[in-house]
Amino acid sequence: MPRSLYVPVTATPGDEAAITAALALARRFDAQLTILEIVNLPMPTANPWGLMPDIAIGDVHDRWRAQGQANAASRRAALAGHGVQVEVRVVEALFSDPPRVSVDMAHNADLAVVAGPANDGAEGSVAHDFVASLLLGSGRPVLVVPPGAAAPEAGGAVLLAWRPGAEAARALHDALPLLRDASRVDVVVVDPSPGAEGEQALVDVAAHLARHAVRADMVVQAARGRAVSAIVLEHAREMPAQLIVAGGYGHSRLREWVMGGVTRELLLGSPVPLLLSH
């Protein structure tokens, strides 16, 4: 059961949905919520002899620091009275980019909640950088909330995308508190291993979930040339699911984002939150 939740502010369209979802989950699990306001400070100008001192850059930093503090104060006021323990911290990103700065705090959280990409443009790329940095660098599960999406509720339906491997196994275990409260859990398997060995593997997954008080239905699908992500998203819409659980980045992040992959397509296509583990 998560006792500490963490949300980095990404300055992208999904931030408010991510914070709202984190508030709902913090209330549901009686968890502490920490929100990170990141002040992205510009670097001094570089020249062939190193960094050029710039008197004006100090004024710029002061203005951005003041804006960061103002943003944090406004957020504290907006979140007061929600019945949740909330801390809003302000940190600076000067010699490291904001996604990397966001990783360190996630090490001390049970779950990171972050805005999902809204599109393929610049804002989508920024949100993706936060997701990838947290997923690959924090060692913690990451709940990705698309713009406008709501938090999964107790008693809702959950889709678990399963394939044998470390990422999916971690996602399954990280999602157990949410799976136990679900009214329906569908484990979607695309093109499982043929024969008795593949069948036994599915039986073992269902039995393992049952030992954790999760009743799950195994849904076996044949790809027939379709992308795995398309099959998962189609089934999620048919359920309809409030949450998709999956392993993240079974291949390299660069390969998946440039050439396509299940993680990339789920991030861009899911209308509901994604719980990803690596």
Short mmCIF file of C-alpha atoms in Angstrom, two decimals:
data_model
loop_
_atom_site.label_atom_id
_atom_site.label_comp_id
_atom_site.label_asym_id
_atom_site.label_seq_id
_atom_site.Cartn_x
_atom_site.Cartn_y
_atom_site.Cartn_z
CA MET A 1 0.00 0.00 0.00
CA PRO A 2 1.55 3.34 -1.02
CA ARG A 3 2.26 5.69 1.88
CA SER A 4 4.14 8.39 0.00
CA LEU A 5 3.28 9.85 -3.39
CA TYR A 6 5.36 12.26 -5.42
CA VAL A 7 4.45 14.59 -8.30
CA PRO A 8 7.02 16.67 -10.22
CA VAL A 9 5.52 19.72 -11.94
CA THR A 10 6.49 19.42 -15.61
CA ALA A 11 4.98 22.68 -16.93
CA THR A 12 2.98 20.68 -19.50
CA PRO A 13 -0.81 20.38 -19.99
CA GLY A 14 -1.12 17.22 -17.90
CA ASP A 15 0.13 18.67 -14.61
CA GLU A 16 -3.26 19.50 -13.13
CA ALA A 17 -4.65 16.05 -13.95
CA ALA A 18 -1.58 14.42 -12.40
CA ILE A 19 -1.90 16.45 -9.19
CA THR A 20 -5.65 15.83 -8.97
CA ALA A 21 -5.10 12.08 -9.46
CA ALA A 22 -2.34 12.05 -6.84
CA LEU A 23 -4.63 13.84 -4.38
CA ALA A 24 -7.33 11.22 -4.91
CA LEU A 25 -4.86 8.37 -4.40
CA ALA A 26 -3.35 10.02 -1.32
CA ARG A 27 -6.82 10.31 0.16
CA ARG A 28 -7.65 6.71 -0.78
CA PHE A 29 -4.49 5.25 0.79
CA ASP A 30 -3.97 7.83 3.55
CA ALA A 31 -0.63 8.74 1.99
CA GLN A 32 1.68 11.76 2.16
CA LEU A 33 1.83 13.77 -1.08
CA THR A 34 4.91 15.73 -2.10
CA ILE A 35 4.77 18.11 -5.08
CA LEU A 36 8.00 19.36 -6.61
CA GLU A 37 8.07 22.84 -8.15
CA ILE A 38 11.20 22.93 -10.33
CA VAL A 39 12.82 26.29 -11.13
CA ASN A 40 14.61 25.78 -14.43
CA LEU A 41 17.46 28.31 -14.38
CA PRO A 42 19.26 29.22 -17.63
CA MET A 43 22.99 28.56 -17.77
CA PRO A 44 25.49 31.41 -18.25
CA THR A 45 26.68 31.96 -21.82
CA ALA A 46 29.55 29.71 -22.91
CA ASN A 47 32.56 30.85 -24.94
CA PRO A 48 35.84 29.20 -26.03
CA TRP A 49 37.39 29.99 -22.63
CA GLY A 50 34.53 28.61 -20.57
CA LEU A 51 31.43 30.15 -19.02
CA MET A 52 31.13 33.88 -19.58
CA PRO A 53 30.02 35.79 -16.45
CA ASP A 54 26.80 37.60 -17.24
CA ILE A 55 25.59 40.25 -14.82
CA ALA A 56 22.08 40.08 -16.26
CA ILE A 57 21.78 36.34 -15.67
CA GLY A 58 21.68 36.95 -11.91
CA ASP A 59 18.61 39.13 -12.32
CA VAL A 60 16.97 36.49 -14.50
CA HIS A 61 17.67 33.82 -11.89
CA ASP A 62 16.23 36.00 -9.14
CA ARG A 63 13.03 36.56 -11.11
CA TRP A 64 12.59 32.88 -11.86
CA ARG A 65 13.31 31.92 -8.25
CA ALA A 66 10.68 34.41 -7.10
CA GLN A 67 8.21 33.00 -9.64
CA GLY A 68 8.90 29.47 -8.42
CA GLN A 69 8.24 30.48 -4.81
CA ALA A 70 5.05 32.26 -5.87
CA ASN A 71 3.89 29.18 -7.80
CA ALA A 72 4.54 26.99 -4.76
CA ALA A 73 2.67 29.36 -2.43
CA SER A 74 -0.30 29.44 -4.79
CA ARG A 75 -0.31 25.64 -5.01
CA ARG A 76 -0.15 25.28 -1.21
CA ALA A 77 -3.15 27.56 -0.85
CA ALA A 78 -5.11 25.69 -3.52
CA LEU A 79 -4.43 22.30 -1.91
CA ALA A 80 -5.25 23.32 1.65
CA GLY A 81 -8.38 21.74 3.09
CA HIS A 82 -8.34 18.63 0.91
CA GLY A 83 -7.83 16.33 3.89
CA VAL A 84 -4.43 15.17 2.61
CA GLN A 85 -0.94 15.78 3.97
CA VAL A 86 0.66 17.83 1.20
CA GLU A 87 4.15 19.30 0.97
CA VAL A 88 5.17 21.58 -1.90
CA ARG A 89 8.93 21.85 -2.34
CA VAL A 90 10.90 24.21 -4.55
CA VAL A 91 14.16 23.01 -6.11
CA GLU A 92 16.44 24.54 -8.73
CA ALA A 93 17.66 22.98 -11.97
CA LEU A 94 20.84 24.76 -13.06
CA PHE A 95 23.51 22.23 -14.01
CA SER A 96 20.99 19.45 -14.62
CA ASP A 97 17.75 19.42 -16.57
CA PRO A 98 14.39 19.28 -14.73
CA PRO A 99 13.61 15.62 -15.59
CA ARG A 100 16.89 14.53 -14.03
CA VAL A 101 16.31 16.73 -10.97
CA SER A 102 12.90 15.07 -10.56
CA VAL A 103 14.44 11.60 -10.19
CA ASP A 104 16.28 12.06 -6.87
CA MET A 105 13.16 12.80 -4.83
CA ALA A 106 11.31 9.84 -6.31
CA HIS A 107 13.78 7.47 -4.63
CA ASN A 108 12.01 8.16 -1.32
CA ALA A 109 8.45 7.74 -2.61
CA ASP A 110 6.33 4.64 -3.05
CA LEU A 111 4.83 5.95 -6.28
CA ALA A 112 5.70 8.76 -8.69
CA VAL A 113 2.74 10.40 -10.43
CA VAL A 114 3.54 12.45 -13.53
CA ALA A 115 1.82 14.15 -16.44
CA GLY A 116 1.60 12.13 -19.63
CA PRO A 117 2.44 13.39 -23.12
CA ALA A 118 -0.39 15.31 -24.74
CA ASN A 119 0.87 15.02 -28.32
CA ASP A 120 3.94 14.46 -30.49
CA GLY A 121 5.08 18.08 -30.26
CA ALA A 122 7.46 19.85 -27.91
CA GLU A 123 5.21 19.55 -24.86
CA GLY A 124 4.75 15.85 -25.49
CA SER A 125 8.51 15.46 -25.70
CA VAL A 126 9.03 17.27 -22.38
CA ALA A 127 6.44 15.11 -20.62
CA HIS A 128 7.99 12.00 -22.15
CA ASP A 129 11.43 13.02 -20.82
CA PHE A 130 10.00 13.21 -17.30
CA VAL A 131 8.29 9.82 -17.65
CA ALA A 132 11.41 8.14 -19.05
CA SER A 133 13.75 9.69 -16.48
CA LEU A 134 11.56 8.61 -13.58
CA LEU A 135 10.89 5.16 -14.98
CA LEU A 136 14.51 4.36 -15.83
CA GLY A 137 16.25 6.27 -13.05
CA SER A 138 14.13 6.20 -9.90
CA GLY A 139 13.62 2.49 -9.34
CA ARG A 140 10.01 3.28 -8.46
CA PRO A 141 6.71 2.63 -10.27
CA VAL A 142 5.39 5.57 -12.26
CA LEU A 143 1.72 6.44 -12.71
CA VAL A 144 1.41 8.43 -15.95
CA VAL A 145 -1.74 10.56 -16.08
CA PRO A 146 -2.81 11.86 -19.52
CA PRO A 147 -4.22 15.39 -19.68
CA GLY A 148 -7.83 15.32 -18.50
CA ALA A 149 -7.71 11.76 -17.15
CA ALA A 150 -9.02 10.83 -13.70
CA ALA A 151 -7.43 8.70 -11.00
CA PRO A 152 -8.42 5.02 -10.92
CA GLU A 153 -11.06 4.49 -8.26
CA ALA A 154 -11.58 1.60 -5.87
CA GLY A 155 -14.03 -0.79 -7.51
CA GLY A 156 -13.02 0.16 -11.04
CA ALA A 157 -11.69 -2.06 -13.83
CA VAL A 158 -7.97 -2.58 -14.45
CA LEU A 159 -6.17 -4.02 -17.47
CA LEU A 160 -2.83 -5.74 -16.85
CA ALA A 161 -0.78 -6.13 -20.02
CA TRP A 162 1.27 -9.26 -19.47
CA ARG A 163 4.28 -10.76 -21.15
CA PRO A 164 6.93 -12.87 -19.41
CA GLY A 165 9.76 -10.59 -18.32
CA ALA A 166 11.17 -8.52 -15.50
CA GLU A 167 9.33 -5.30 -16.40
CA ALA A 168 5.86 -6.88 -16.44
CA ALA A 169 6.59 -8.83 -13.25
CA ARG A 170 7.57 -5.63 -11.44
CA ALA A 171 4.50 -3.83 -12.77
CA LEU A 172 2.24 -6.60 -11.52
CA HIS A 173 3.65 -6.44 -8.01
CA ASP A 174 3.77 -2.65 -7.90
CA ALA A 175 0.09 -2.55 -8.90
CA LEU A 176 -1.15 -5.06 -6.29
CA PRO A 177 -2.74 -2.43 -3.98
CA LEU A 178 -4.75 -1.14 -6.95
CA LEU A 179 -5.54 -4.60 -8.29
CA ARG A 180 -6.92 -5.82 -4.94
CA ASP A 181 -9.47 -2.99 -4.89
CA ALA A 182 -10.59 -3.50 -8.50
CA SER A 183 -13.96 -4.97 -9.38
CA ARG A 184 -12.50 -6.46 -12.55
CA VAL A 185 -8.95 -7.32 -13.61
CA ASP A 186 -8.28 -8.51 -17.16
CA VAL A 187 -4.81 -9.89 -17.88
CA VAL A 188 -4.27 -9.35 -21.61
CA VAL A 189 -1.68 -11.62 -23.24
CA VAL A 190 -0.86 -11.24 -26.93
CA ASP A 191 0.55 -14.26 -28.77
CA PRO A 192 1.60 -16.32 -25.73
CA SER A 193 4.13 -19.13 -26.11
CA PRO A 194 2.47 -22.09 -27.86
CA GLY A 195 1.82 -25.46 -26.30
CA ALA A 196 1.57 -26.70 -22.75
CA GLU A 197 4.40 -24.49 -21.51
CA GLY A 198 2.61 -21.32 -22.60
CA GLU A 199 -0.68 -22.49 -21.12
CA GLN A 200 0.96 -23.32 -17.80
CA ALA A 201 2.56 -19.88 -17.69
CA LEU A 202 -0.88 -18.26 -17.90
CA VAL A 203 -2.25 -20.55 -15.21
CA ASP A 204 0.68 -19.61 -12.99
CA VAL A 205 0.03 -15.87 -13.42
CA ALA A 206 -3.63 -16.25 -12.50
CA ALA A 207 -2.75 -18.43 -9.50
CA HIS A 208 -0.14 -15.95 -8.32
CA LEU A 209 -2.64 -13.10 -8.45
CA ALA A 210 -5.22 -15.22 -6.63
CA ARG A 211 -2.75 -15.78 -3.78
CA HIS A 212 -2.70 -11.99 -3.43
CA ALA A 213 -6.52 -11.82 -3.31
CA VAL A 214 -6.80 -10.63 -6.91
CA ARG A 215 -9.32 -12.45 -9.08
CA ALA A 216 -8.25 -12.01 -12.67
CA ASP A 217 -9.57 -13.15 -16.05
CA MET A 218 -6.95 -14.20 -18.59
CA VAL A 219 -7.61 -12.73 -22.04
CA VAL A 220 -5.52 -14.27 -24.82
CA GLN A 221 -5.34 -12.35 -28.08
CA ALA A 222 -3.72 -13.15 -31.41
CA ALA A 223 -1.87 -10.23 -32.96
CA ARG A 224 -2.56 -11.13 -36.60
CA GLY A 225 -0.36 -8.28 -37.72
CA ARG A 226 -1.73 -5.73 -35.27
CA ALA A 227 0.47 -3.82 -32.83
CA VAL A 228 0.36 -5.05 -29.24
CA SER A 229 -0.37 -1.53 -28.04
CA ALA A 230 -3.41 -1.29 -30.34
CA ILE A 231 -4.78 -4.55 -28.95
CA VAL A 232 -4.26 -3.41 -25.36
CA LEU A 233 -5.89 -0.02 -25.95
CA GLU A 234 -8.84 -1.57 -27.79
CA HIS A 235 -9.51 -3.98 -24.94
CA ALA A 236 -9.14 -1.17 -22.39
CA ARG A 237 -11.84 0.80 -24.21
CA GLU A 238 -14.15 -2.21 -24.38
CA MET A 239 -13.92 -3.01 -20.63
CA PRO A 240 -13.83 0.04 -20.02
CA ALA A 241 -10.67 0.17 -17.88
CA GLN A 242 -9.78 2.98 -15.50
CA LEU A 243 -6.13 1.94 -15.40
CA ILE A 244 -3.63 0.09 -17.60
CA VAL A 245 -0.69 -1.67 -15.92
CA ALA A 246 2.36 -2.60 -18.00
CA GLY A 247 6.08 -3.06 -17.95
CA GLY A 248 7.91 -0.06 -19.41
CA TYR A 249 10.79 0.02 -21.89
CA GLY A 250 11.53 -3.64 -22.49
CA HIS A 251 13.70 -2.30 -25.32
CA SER A 252 15.89 0.79 -25.16
CA ARG A 253 14.10 4.08 -24.61
CA LEU A 254 15.60 5.61 -27.79
CA ARG A 255 14.58 2.66 -29.95
CA GLU A 256 11.01 2.71 -28.64
CA TRP A 257 10.55 6.47 -29.00
CA VAL A 258 12.12 6.82 -32.44
CA MET A 259 11.10 3.55 -34.07
CA GLY A 260 7.98 2.74 -32.09
CA GLY A 261 7.25 0.30 -29.31
CA VAL A 262 4.56 -0.70 -26.84
CA THR A 263 5.61 1.84 -24.20
CA ARG A 264 5.69 4.73 -26.66
CA GLU A 265 2.32 3.87 -28.19
CA LEU A 266 0.65 3.43 -24.81
CA LEU A 267 2.01 6.77 -23.63
CA LEU A 268 0.70 8.54 -26.71
CA GLY A 269 -2.56 6.65 -27.09
CA SER A 270 -3.97 5.82 -23.66
CA PRO A 271 -6.92 7.93 -22.47
CA VAL A 272 -6.58 6.49 -18.94
CA PRO A 273 -3.67 6.46 -16.45
CA LEU A 274 -0.81 4.02 -17.02
CA LEU A 275 1.07 2.35 -14.20
CA LEU A 276 4.52 1.54 -15.59
CA SER A 277 7.45 -0.26 -13.99
CA HIS A 278 10.90 -1.03 -15.32
#
